Amino acid sequence: MKKIFSRMGDGSALWLSEDELRQDLRTGTEDAADRGKIGPLSDDELERLFEICAAPQKVVSVEPGQEVVHSFDAGTLKFPLRGGVPVDRLGTVMAHERAFCSDTFEVGHSDYSFKPVKAIIAEERQSMEQIQLNATIPVYYGAMPNLGLYTKPDGPIDNWSELLPMGKVQEAREAQEEACEMAIQDIFFVAEAMHEAGSDGINFDTVGASGDADFLASLLAVEKLKKAIPEIHIEMGMAGEFVLGMHGGLKYNDTRLAGLYCHKQLELAEKAGVDIFGPVINTKSNKSVPWNIARSCTFVKACSEISKIPIHPNAGMGVGGVPVTSTAPVDAISRASVALIEIGKADGL
Amino acid sequence: MGGVRTAGDLVARVMASKALRVNEAKKYVADKLGISVFDLCDSQVMREVREDLNIGHVLARPGGAIGIEAKFRIAKLLDIEINSVKRFKERSECSL
């Protein structure tokens, strides 16, 4: 029987029989359903995923009229920094608008965290003001809460990752709570300034990377921003499919943050005032891309079914069913994208 | 969707400013432009629409609105507030 070309989650090539492909799709959705305590994909949805994954074309796409918009994280880092193209951020924005035809774009500092931006806010503001005069597409300002930057030696607070192995649990918790307060102030300071500069919105990227305190700082910062500037637009992209319990006891609106999966993260983001939510589903490199796509779609569908705001799942290297590689193959990216839109009912990527 | 080559920037703006899901945002933009949702991603249709309305397009042309000029028109056309346009008006003491 003819084998179907696919890939593993690390990007390496893989050939599956029809039965193997169907089995991977089924166990992928069952894994998500079991972990997230959500419903698995239906037989019809799994059959459509089979068609998407088994399509012989290298690149697949949605039908005309079913397109969705793209938003970015680390937008201005990719062309000049990662790609090494000698062009400034304004040039990068114009290239994305005029050459790549991006729907939106995002400007960020090379350090890409709120804390370091605070010291150079005047320069960042000036750049955003100039970019806004020239850009037609919406341009956001993005950065990470990155609570780890508040620990010694980069910051003033004891490092909870060092305290925890020493058994100093209470000290580790207090350190995270202190860092949380500092991060809220810094995020508010930077976001308010970039809003003043004309930014179309603020993108909170990689939220929860340092655990539940990181997520709490972001939620409280959003709440504070929305209270002070009701018209500010905020997109929140997560760091992982569930919140790490580095603290373990932190709550937002009486909900414990540690261990929350995407659809529960979304509910809190909505309560805080987030306008666009970006769930993350981690790709398992030792499972196939179809397994990962089915798993991602199950989580994203659970978000879409309850969401009142647009959902932009992260679909790039190592998340959203896309292989864990910095040169993600277009066959895998296009299949993951179509699946997230058709089955996950994503509003954007 | 194709950004300024089609209607991607317009749908993205409405999605964010009105917190609408994608199908609602597309319908809103299509109604404002007087075209079908299907045509929003048709680069041939949208070239004519964008040039007629002078709201910025991927092809630079003499006299064509770009950047803040195009956004003034987009804010009015879609009946949304665009932060940079609002600030431009305030700083230039423009009463448009």
mmCIF file of C-alpha atoms in Angstrom, chain A residues 54-188:
data_model
loop_
_atom_site.group_PDB
_atom_site.id
_atom_site.type_symbol
_atom_site.label_atom_id
_atom_site.label_comp_id
_atom_site.label_asym_id
_atom_site.label_seq_id
_atom_site.Cartn_x
_atom_site.Cartn_y
_atom_site.Cartn_z
ATOM 1 C CA ALA A 54 -2.770 12.909 3.470
ATOM 2 C CA ALA A 55 -3.077 15.479 0.666
ATOM 3 C CA PRO A 56 -0.364 14.743 -1.938
ATOM 4 C CA GLN A 57 0.419 18.429 -2.527
ATOM 5 C CA LYS A 58 3.444 19.902 -0.810
ATOM 6 C CA VAL A 59 1.531 23.030 0.270
ATOM 7 C CA VAL A 60 -2.144 22.965 1.268
ATOM 8 C CA SER A 61 -4.471 25.898 1.918
ATOM 9 C CA VAL A 62 -7.956 26.881 3.024
ATOM 10 C CA GLU A 63 -10.699 27.445 0.462
ATOM 11 C CA PRO A 64 -11.091 30.990 -0.927
ATOM 12 C CA GLY A 65 -13.154 33.049 1.496
ATOM 13 C CA GLN A 66 -11.932 31.130 4.559
ATOM 14 C CA GLU A 67 -8.699 33.074 5.039
ATOM 15 C CA VAL A 68 -7.772 34.479 8.464
ATOM 16 C CA VAL A 69 -5.448 37.263 9.553
ATOM 17 C CA HIS A 70 -1.918 36.910 10.877
ATOM 18 C CA SER A 71 -0.457 38.600 13.898
ATOM 19 C CA PHE A 72 3.180 38.412 15.001
ATOM 20 C CA ASP A 73 5.433 37.917 17.935
ATOM 21 C CA ALA A 74 9.055 39.055 17.863
ATOM 22 C CA GLY A 75 8.096 40.771 14.595
ATOM 23 C CA THR A 76 11.043 43.091 13.981
ATOM 24 C CA LEU A 77 13.521 40.600 15.403
ATOM 25 C CA LYS A 78 13.127 38.064 12.611
ATOM 26 C CA PHE A 79 14.193 39.982 9.497
ATOM 27 C CA PRO A 80 17.122 42.152 10.708
ATOM 28 C CA LEU A 81 18.314 40.086 13.677
ATOM 29 C CA ARG A 82 17.555 36.432 12.967
ATOM 30 C CA GLY A 83 17.958 36.821 9.217
ATOM 31 C CA GLY A 84 20.849 39.281 9.419
ATOM 32 C CA VAL A 85 19.363 41.606 6.788
ATOM 33 C CA PRO A 86 20.918 45.051 7.255
ATOM 34 C CA VAL A 87 17.723 47.052 7.593
ATOM 35 C CA ASP A 88 16.285 49.053 10.493
ATOM 36 C CA ARG A 89 12.911 48.458 12.128
ATOM 37 C CA LEU A 90 11.056 50.973 9.965
ATOM 38 C CA GLY A 91 12.443 49.252 6.880
ATOM 39 C CA THR A 92 11.413 45.901 8.337
ATOM 40 C CA VAL A 93 7.865 47.104 8.898
ATOM 41 C CA MET A 94 7.648 48.491 5.352
ATOM 42 C CA ALA A 95 9.022 45.248 3.889
ATOM 43 C CA HIS A 96 6.387 43.253 5.762
ATOM 44 C CA GLU A 97 3.662 45.641 4.632
ATOM 45 C CA ARG A 98 4.723 46.064 1.000
ATOM 46 C CA ALA A 99 6.585 42.868 0.124
ATOM 47 C CA PHE A 100 5.323 40.133 2.454
ATOM 48 C CA CYS A 101 1.786 41.610 2.647
ATOM 49 C CA SER A 102 1.435 40.980 6.382
ATOM 50 C CA ASP A 103 -1.966 41.804 7.833
ATOM 51 C CA THR A 104 -0.433 43.297 10.981
ATOM 52 C CA PHE A 105 3.062 43.687 12.352
ATOM 53 C CA GLU A 106 4.796 44.010 15.663
ATOM 54 C CA VAL A 107 7.749 46.126 16.740
ATOM 55 C CA GLY A 108 9.952 44.986 19.583
ATOM 56 C CA HIS A 109 13.361 45.699 21.064
ATOM 57 C CA SER A 110 16.136 43.175 20.493
ATOM 58 C CA ASP A 111 16.079 42.289 24.216
ATOM 59 C CA TYR A 112 12.278 41.828 23.825
ATOM 60 C CA SER A 113 11.294 42.054 27.492
ATOM 61 C CA PHE A 114 9.425 44.870 29.226
ATOM 62 C CA LYS A 115 12.090 45.382 31.911
ATOM 63 C CA PRO A 116 15.040 46.343 29.639
ATOM 64 C CA VAL A 117 12.783 48.515 27.452
ATOM 65 C CA LYS A 118 12.012 50.710 30.438
ATOM 66 C CA ALA A 119 15.513 52.210 30.328
ATOM 67 C CA ILE A 120 15.280 53.110 26.633
ATOM 68 C CA ILE A 121 11.625 54.061 26.470
ATOM 69 C CA ALA A 122 12.290 57.450 24.847
ATOM 70 C CA GLU A 123 14.083 55.828 21.905
ATOM 71 C CA GLU A 124 11.414 53.147 21.572
ATOM 72 C CA ARG A 125 8.677 55.765 21.594
ATOM 73 C CA GLN A 126 10.398 57.795 18.909
ATOM 74 C CA SER A 127 10.782 54.714 16.700
ATOM 75 C CA MET A 128 7.106 53.824 17.093
ATOM 76 C CA GLU A 129 6.023 57.391 16.289
ATOM 77 C CA GLN A 130 8.061 57.358 13.068
ATOM 78 C CA ILE A 131 6.799 53.881 12.118
ATOM 79 C CA GLN A 132 3.175 54.894 12.695
ATOM 80 C CA LEU A 133 3.539 57.826 10.286
ATOM 81 C CA ASN A 134 4.704 55.452 7.542
ATOM 82 C CA ALA A 135 2.779 52.223 8.122
ATOM 83 C CA THR A 136 -0.748 51.537 6.871
ATOM 84 C CA ILE A 137 -1.181 48.115 8.532
ATOM 85 C CA PRO A 138 -1.762 47.865 12.309
ATOM 86 C CA VAL A 139 1.580 47.872 14.144
ATOM 87 C CA TYR A 140 1.716 46.594 17.702
ATOM 88 C CA TYR A 141 4.472 46.934 20.286
ATOM 89 C CA GLY A 142 5.498 43.612 21.789
ATOM 90 C CA ALA A 143 7.585 42.344 24.682
ATOM 91 C CA MET A 144 7.701 39.521 27.210
ATOM 92 C CA PRO A 145 6.855 39.868 30.932
ATOM 93 C CA ASN A 146 9.903 37.654 31.558
ATOM 94 C CA LEU A 147 9.847 37.509 35.349
ATOM 95 C CA GLY A 148 13.226 35.789 35.431
ATOM 96 C CA LEU A 149 14.942 39.099 34.641
ATOM 97 C CA TYR A 150 14.046 40.378 38.116
ATOM 98 C CA THR A 151 16.263 37.801 39.835
ATOM 99 C CA LYS A 152 19.911 38.187 40.858
ATOM 100 C CA PRO A 153 22.315 38.963 39.258
ATOM 101 C CA ASP A 154 20.151 40.672 36.595
ATOM 102 C CA GLY A 155 17.692 42.038 39.135
ATOM 103 C CA PRO A 156 17.296 42.696 42.862
ATOM 104 C CA ILE A 157 15.351 39.573 43.869
ATOM 105 C CA ASP A 158 16.619 36.195 45.036
ATOM 106 C CA ASN A 159 16.330 33.536 42.358
ATOM 107 C CA TRP A 160 13.461 31.147 43.096
ATOM 108 C CA SER A 161 15.004 28.530 40.819
ATOM 109 C CA GLU A 162 17.975 28.439 43.219
ATOM 110 C CA LEU A 163 15.849 28.699 46.374
ATOM 111 C CA LEU A 164 13.527 25.819 45.498
ATOM 112 C CA PRO A 165 16.246 23.115 45.228
ATOM 113 C CA MET A 166 17.490 24.259 48.659
ATOM 114 C CA GLY A 167 14.054 23.573 50.100
ATOM 115 C CA LYS A 168 13.391 27.267 50.734
ATOM 116 C CA VAL A 169 9.839 27.112 49.423
ATOM 117 C CA GLN A 170 8.436 30.080 51.344
ATOM 118 C CA GLU A 171 11.386 32.294 50.330
ATOM 119 C CA ALA A 172 10.957 31.219 46.717
ATOM 120 C CA ARG A 173 7.266 32.101 46.821
ATOM 121 C CA GLU A 174 7.901 35.515 48.380
ATOM 122 C CA ALA A 175 10.554 36.245 45.752
ATOM 123 C CA GLN A 176 8.071 35.532 42.944
ATOM 124 C CA GLU A 177 5.400 37.688 44.540
ATOM 125 C CA GLU A 178 7.906 40.550 44.794
ATOM 126 C CA ALA A 179 8.975 40.111 41.159
ATOM 127 C CA CYS A 180 5.335 40.066 40.133
ATOM 128 C CA GLU A 181 4.756 43.518 41.617
ATOM 129 C CA MET A 182 7.842 44.927 39.870
ATOM 130 C CA ALA A 183 6.838 43.440 36.525
ATOM 131 C CA ILE A 184 3.346 44.958 36.707
ATOM 132 C CA GLN A 185 4.865 48.418 37.176
ATOM 133 C CA ASP A 186 7.314 47.962 34.288
ATOM 134 C CA ILE A 187 4.721 46.535 31.904
ATOM 135 C CA PHE A 188 2.345 49.383 32.667
#
